[in-house]
CSV table of N, CA, C and O in Angstrom, one decimal:
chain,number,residue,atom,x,y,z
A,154,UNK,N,86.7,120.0,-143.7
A,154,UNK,CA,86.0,118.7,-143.9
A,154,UNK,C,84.5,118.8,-143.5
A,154,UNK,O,84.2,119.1,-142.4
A,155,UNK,N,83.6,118.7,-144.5
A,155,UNK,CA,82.2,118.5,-144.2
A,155,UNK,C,81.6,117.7,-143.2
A,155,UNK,O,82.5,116.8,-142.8
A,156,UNK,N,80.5,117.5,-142.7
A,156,UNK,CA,80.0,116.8,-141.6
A,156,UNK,C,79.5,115.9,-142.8
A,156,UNK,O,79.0,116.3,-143.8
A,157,UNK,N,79.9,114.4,-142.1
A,157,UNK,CA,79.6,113.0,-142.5
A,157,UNK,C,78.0,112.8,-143.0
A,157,UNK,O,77.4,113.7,-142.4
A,158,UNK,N,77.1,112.1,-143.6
A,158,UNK,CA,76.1,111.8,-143.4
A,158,UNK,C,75.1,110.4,-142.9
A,158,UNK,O,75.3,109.3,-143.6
A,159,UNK,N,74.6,110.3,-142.4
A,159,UNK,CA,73.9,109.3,-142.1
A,159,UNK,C,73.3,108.2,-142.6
A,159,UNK,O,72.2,108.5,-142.8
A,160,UNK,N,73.5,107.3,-142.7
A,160,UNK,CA,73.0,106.4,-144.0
A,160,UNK,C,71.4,106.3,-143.2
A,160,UNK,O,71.4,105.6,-142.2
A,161,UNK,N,70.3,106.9,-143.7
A,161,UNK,CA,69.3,106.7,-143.3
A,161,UNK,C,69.1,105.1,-143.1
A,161,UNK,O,69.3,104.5,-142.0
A,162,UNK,N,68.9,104.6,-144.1
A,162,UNK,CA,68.6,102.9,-144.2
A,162,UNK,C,68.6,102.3,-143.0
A,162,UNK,O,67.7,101.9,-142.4
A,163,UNK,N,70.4,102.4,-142.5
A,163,UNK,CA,71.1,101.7,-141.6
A,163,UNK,C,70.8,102.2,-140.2
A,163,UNK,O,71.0,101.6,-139.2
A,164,UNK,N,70.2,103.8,-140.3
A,164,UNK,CA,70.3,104.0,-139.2
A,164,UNK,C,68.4,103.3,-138.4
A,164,UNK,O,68.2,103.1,-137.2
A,165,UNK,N,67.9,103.2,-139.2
A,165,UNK,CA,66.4,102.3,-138.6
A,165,UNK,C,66.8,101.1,-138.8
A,165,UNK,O,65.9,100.4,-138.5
A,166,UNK,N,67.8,100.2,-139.3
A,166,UNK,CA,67.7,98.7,-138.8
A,166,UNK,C,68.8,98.2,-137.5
A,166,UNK,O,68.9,97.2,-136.8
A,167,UNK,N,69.5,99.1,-137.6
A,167,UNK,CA,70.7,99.2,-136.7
A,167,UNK,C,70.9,99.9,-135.1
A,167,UNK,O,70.8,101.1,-134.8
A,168,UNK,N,71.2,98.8,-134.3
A,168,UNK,CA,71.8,100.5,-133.2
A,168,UNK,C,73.3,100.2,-132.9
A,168,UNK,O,73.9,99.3,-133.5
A,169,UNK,N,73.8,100.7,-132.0
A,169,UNK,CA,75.3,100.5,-131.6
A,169,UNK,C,75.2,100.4,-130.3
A,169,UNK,O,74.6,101.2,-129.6
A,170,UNK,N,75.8,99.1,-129.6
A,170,UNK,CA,75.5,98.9,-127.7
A,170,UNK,C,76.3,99.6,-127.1
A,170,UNK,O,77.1,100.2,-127.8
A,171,UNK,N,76.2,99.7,-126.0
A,171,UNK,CA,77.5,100.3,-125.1
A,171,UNK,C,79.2,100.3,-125.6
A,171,UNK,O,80.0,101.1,-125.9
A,172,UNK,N,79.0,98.8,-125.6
A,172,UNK,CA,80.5,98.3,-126.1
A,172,UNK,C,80.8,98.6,-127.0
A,172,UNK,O,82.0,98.8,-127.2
A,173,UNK,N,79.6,98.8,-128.4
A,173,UNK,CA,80.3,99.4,-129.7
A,173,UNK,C,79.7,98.4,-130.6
A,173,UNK,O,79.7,98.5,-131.8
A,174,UNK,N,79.1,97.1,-129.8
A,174,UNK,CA,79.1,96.1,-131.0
A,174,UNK,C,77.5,96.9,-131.8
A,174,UNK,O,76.9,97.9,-131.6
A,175,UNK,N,77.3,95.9,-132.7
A,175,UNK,CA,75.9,96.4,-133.8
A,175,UNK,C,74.8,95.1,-133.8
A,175,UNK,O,74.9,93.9,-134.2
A,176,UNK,N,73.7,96.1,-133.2
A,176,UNK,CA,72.2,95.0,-132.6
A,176,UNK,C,71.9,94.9,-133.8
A,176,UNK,O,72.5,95.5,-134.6
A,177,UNK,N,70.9,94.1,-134.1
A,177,UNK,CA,69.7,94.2,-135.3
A,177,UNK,C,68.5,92.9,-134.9
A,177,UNK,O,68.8,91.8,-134.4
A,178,UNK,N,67.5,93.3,-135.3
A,178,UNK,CA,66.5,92.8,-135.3
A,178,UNK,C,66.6,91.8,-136.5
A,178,UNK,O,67.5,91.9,-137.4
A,179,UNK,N,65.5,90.4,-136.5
A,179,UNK,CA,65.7,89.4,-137.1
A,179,UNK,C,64.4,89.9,-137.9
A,179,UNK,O,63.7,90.9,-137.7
A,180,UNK,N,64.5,88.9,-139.1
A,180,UNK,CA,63.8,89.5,-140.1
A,180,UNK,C,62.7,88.1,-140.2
A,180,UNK,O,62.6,87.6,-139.1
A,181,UNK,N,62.1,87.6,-141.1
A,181,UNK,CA,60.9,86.6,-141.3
A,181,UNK,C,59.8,87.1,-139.9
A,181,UNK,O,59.5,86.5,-138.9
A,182,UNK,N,59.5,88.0,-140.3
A,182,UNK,CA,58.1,88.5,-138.7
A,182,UNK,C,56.8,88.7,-139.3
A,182,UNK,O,55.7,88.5,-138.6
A,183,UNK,N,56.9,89.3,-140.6
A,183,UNK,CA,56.1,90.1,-140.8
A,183,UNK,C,54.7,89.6,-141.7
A,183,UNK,O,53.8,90.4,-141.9
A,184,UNK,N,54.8,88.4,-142.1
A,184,UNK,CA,53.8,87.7,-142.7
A,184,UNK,C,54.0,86.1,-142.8
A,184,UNK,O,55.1,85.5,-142.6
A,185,UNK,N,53.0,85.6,-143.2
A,185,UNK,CA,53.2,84.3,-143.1
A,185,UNK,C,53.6,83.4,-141.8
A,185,UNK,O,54.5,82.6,-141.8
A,186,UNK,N,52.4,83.7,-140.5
A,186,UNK,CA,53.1,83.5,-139.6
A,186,UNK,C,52.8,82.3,-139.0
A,186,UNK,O,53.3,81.6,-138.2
A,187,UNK,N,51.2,82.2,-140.1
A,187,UNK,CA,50.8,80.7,-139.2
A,187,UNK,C,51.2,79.4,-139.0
A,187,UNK,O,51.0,78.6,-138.2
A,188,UNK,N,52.2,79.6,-140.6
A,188,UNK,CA,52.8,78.3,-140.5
A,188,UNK,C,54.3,78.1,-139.8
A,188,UNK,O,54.9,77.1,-140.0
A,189,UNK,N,54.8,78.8,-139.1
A,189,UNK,CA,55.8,78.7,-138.2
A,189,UNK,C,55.3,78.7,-136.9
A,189,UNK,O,54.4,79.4,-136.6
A,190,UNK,N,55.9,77.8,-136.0
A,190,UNK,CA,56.0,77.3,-134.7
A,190,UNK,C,56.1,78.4,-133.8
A,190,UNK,O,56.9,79.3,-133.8
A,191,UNK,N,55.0,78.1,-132.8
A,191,UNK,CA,55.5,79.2,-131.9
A,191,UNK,C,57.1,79.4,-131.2
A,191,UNK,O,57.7,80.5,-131.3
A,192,UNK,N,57.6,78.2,-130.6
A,192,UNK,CA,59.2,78.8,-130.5
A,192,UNK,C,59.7,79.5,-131.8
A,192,UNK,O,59.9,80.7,-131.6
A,193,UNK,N,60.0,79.3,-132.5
A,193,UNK,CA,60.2,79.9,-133.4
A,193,UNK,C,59.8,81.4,-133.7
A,193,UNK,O,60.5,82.3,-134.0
A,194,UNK,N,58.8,81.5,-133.7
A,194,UNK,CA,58.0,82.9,-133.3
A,194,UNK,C,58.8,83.8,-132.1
A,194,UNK,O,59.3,84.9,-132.1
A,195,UNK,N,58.7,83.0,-131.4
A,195,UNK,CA,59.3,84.0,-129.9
A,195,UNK,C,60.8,84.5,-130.2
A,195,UNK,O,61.3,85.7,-130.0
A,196,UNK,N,61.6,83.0,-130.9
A,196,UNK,CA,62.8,83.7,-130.9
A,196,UNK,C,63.4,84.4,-131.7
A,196,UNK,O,64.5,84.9,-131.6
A,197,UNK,N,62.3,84.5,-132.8
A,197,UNK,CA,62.8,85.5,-133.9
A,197,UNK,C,61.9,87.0,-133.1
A,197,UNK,O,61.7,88.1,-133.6
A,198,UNK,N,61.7,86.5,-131.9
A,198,UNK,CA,61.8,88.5,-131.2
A,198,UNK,C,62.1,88.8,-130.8
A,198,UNK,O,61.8,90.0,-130.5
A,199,UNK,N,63.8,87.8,-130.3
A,199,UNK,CA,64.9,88.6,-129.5
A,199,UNK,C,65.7,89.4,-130.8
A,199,UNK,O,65.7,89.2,-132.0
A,200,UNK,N,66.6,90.4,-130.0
A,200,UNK,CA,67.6,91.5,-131.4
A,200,UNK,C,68.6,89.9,-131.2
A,200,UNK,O,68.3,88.9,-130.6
A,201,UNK,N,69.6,90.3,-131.9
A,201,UNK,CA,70.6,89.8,-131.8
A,201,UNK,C,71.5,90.7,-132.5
A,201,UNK,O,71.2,91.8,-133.0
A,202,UNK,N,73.1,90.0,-132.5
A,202,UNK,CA,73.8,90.8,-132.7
A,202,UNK,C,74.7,90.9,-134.3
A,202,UNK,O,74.8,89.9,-135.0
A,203,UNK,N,75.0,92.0,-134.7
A,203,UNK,CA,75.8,91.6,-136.1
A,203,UNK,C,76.8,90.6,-135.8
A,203,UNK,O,77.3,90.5,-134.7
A,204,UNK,N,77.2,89.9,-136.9
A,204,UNK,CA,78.6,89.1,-137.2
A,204,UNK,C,79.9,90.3,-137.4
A,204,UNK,O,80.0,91.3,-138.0
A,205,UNK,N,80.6,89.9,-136.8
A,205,UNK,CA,82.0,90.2,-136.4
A,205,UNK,C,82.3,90.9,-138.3
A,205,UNK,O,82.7,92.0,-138.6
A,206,UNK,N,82.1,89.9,-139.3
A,206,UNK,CA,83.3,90.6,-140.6
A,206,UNK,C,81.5,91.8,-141.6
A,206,UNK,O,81.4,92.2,-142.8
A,207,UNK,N,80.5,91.9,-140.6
A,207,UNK,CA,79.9,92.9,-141.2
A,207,UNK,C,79.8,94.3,-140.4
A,207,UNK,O,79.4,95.3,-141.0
A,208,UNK,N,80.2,94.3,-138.9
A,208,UNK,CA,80.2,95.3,-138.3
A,208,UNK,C,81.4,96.2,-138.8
A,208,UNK,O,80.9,97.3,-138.8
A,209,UNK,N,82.4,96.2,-139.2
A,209,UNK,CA,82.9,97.4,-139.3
A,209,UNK,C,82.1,98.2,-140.6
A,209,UNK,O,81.8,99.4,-140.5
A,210,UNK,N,81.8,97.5,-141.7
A,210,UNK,CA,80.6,98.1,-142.8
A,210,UNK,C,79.7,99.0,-142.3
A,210,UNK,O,79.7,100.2,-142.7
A,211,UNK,N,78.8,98.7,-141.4
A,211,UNK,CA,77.4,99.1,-140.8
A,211,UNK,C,78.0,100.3,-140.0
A,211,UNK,O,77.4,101.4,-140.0
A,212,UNK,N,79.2,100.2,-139.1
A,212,UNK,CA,80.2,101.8,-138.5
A,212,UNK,C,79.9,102.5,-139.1
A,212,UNK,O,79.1,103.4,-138.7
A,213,UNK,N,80.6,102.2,-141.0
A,213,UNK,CA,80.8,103.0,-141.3
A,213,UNK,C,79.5,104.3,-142.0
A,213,UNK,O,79.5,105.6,-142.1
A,214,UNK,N,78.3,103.2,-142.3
A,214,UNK,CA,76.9,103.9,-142.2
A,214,UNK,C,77.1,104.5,-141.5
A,214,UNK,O,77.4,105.7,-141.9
A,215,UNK,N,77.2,104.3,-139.9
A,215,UNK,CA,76.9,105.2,-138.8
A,215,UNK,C,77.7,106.2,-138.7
A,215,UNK,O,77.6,105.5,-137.7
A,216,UNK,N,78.2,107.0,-138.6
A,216,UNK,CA,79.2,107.3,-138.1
A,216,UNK,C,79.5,108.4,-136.8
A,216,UNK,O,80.4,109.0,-136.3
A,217,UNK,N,77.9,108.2,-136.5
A,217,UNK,CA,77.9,109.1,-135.1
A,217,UNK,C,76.9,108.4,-134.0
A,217,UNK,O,76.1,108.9,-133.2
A,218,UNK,N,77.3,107.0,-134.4
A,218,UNK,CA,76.3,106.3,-133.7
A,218,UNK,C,76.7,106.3,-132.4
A,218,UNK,O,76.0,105.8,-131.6
């Protein structure tokens, strides 16, 4: 059996926590910022976490995460 490969893509938007679950960073950051609210700003700079029915998908990118 060949060694698996890495889905590059997934592996720069993705990590895997301790527990297993799958972080990801929020997206709207990167332009257009004047017109959104500073709370809004701040909180789109915490990670947060995948939804429960797309994490086994994103595993399977990983698969040596």
């Amino acid at each position: 059996m060949p060694k698996m490969k890495t889905h590059k893509g997934a592996a720069k938007r993705f990590k895997l926590t301790g527990t297993g679950k799958v972080k990801r960073n929020k997206g709207f950051t990167s332009h257009l910022l004047t017109s959104k609210p500073a709370k809004r700003k701040r909180s789109l700079r915490q990670a947060t976490i995948v939804a429960k029915t797309d994490q086994r998908n994103i595993k399977t990118l990983l698969p040596y995460g």
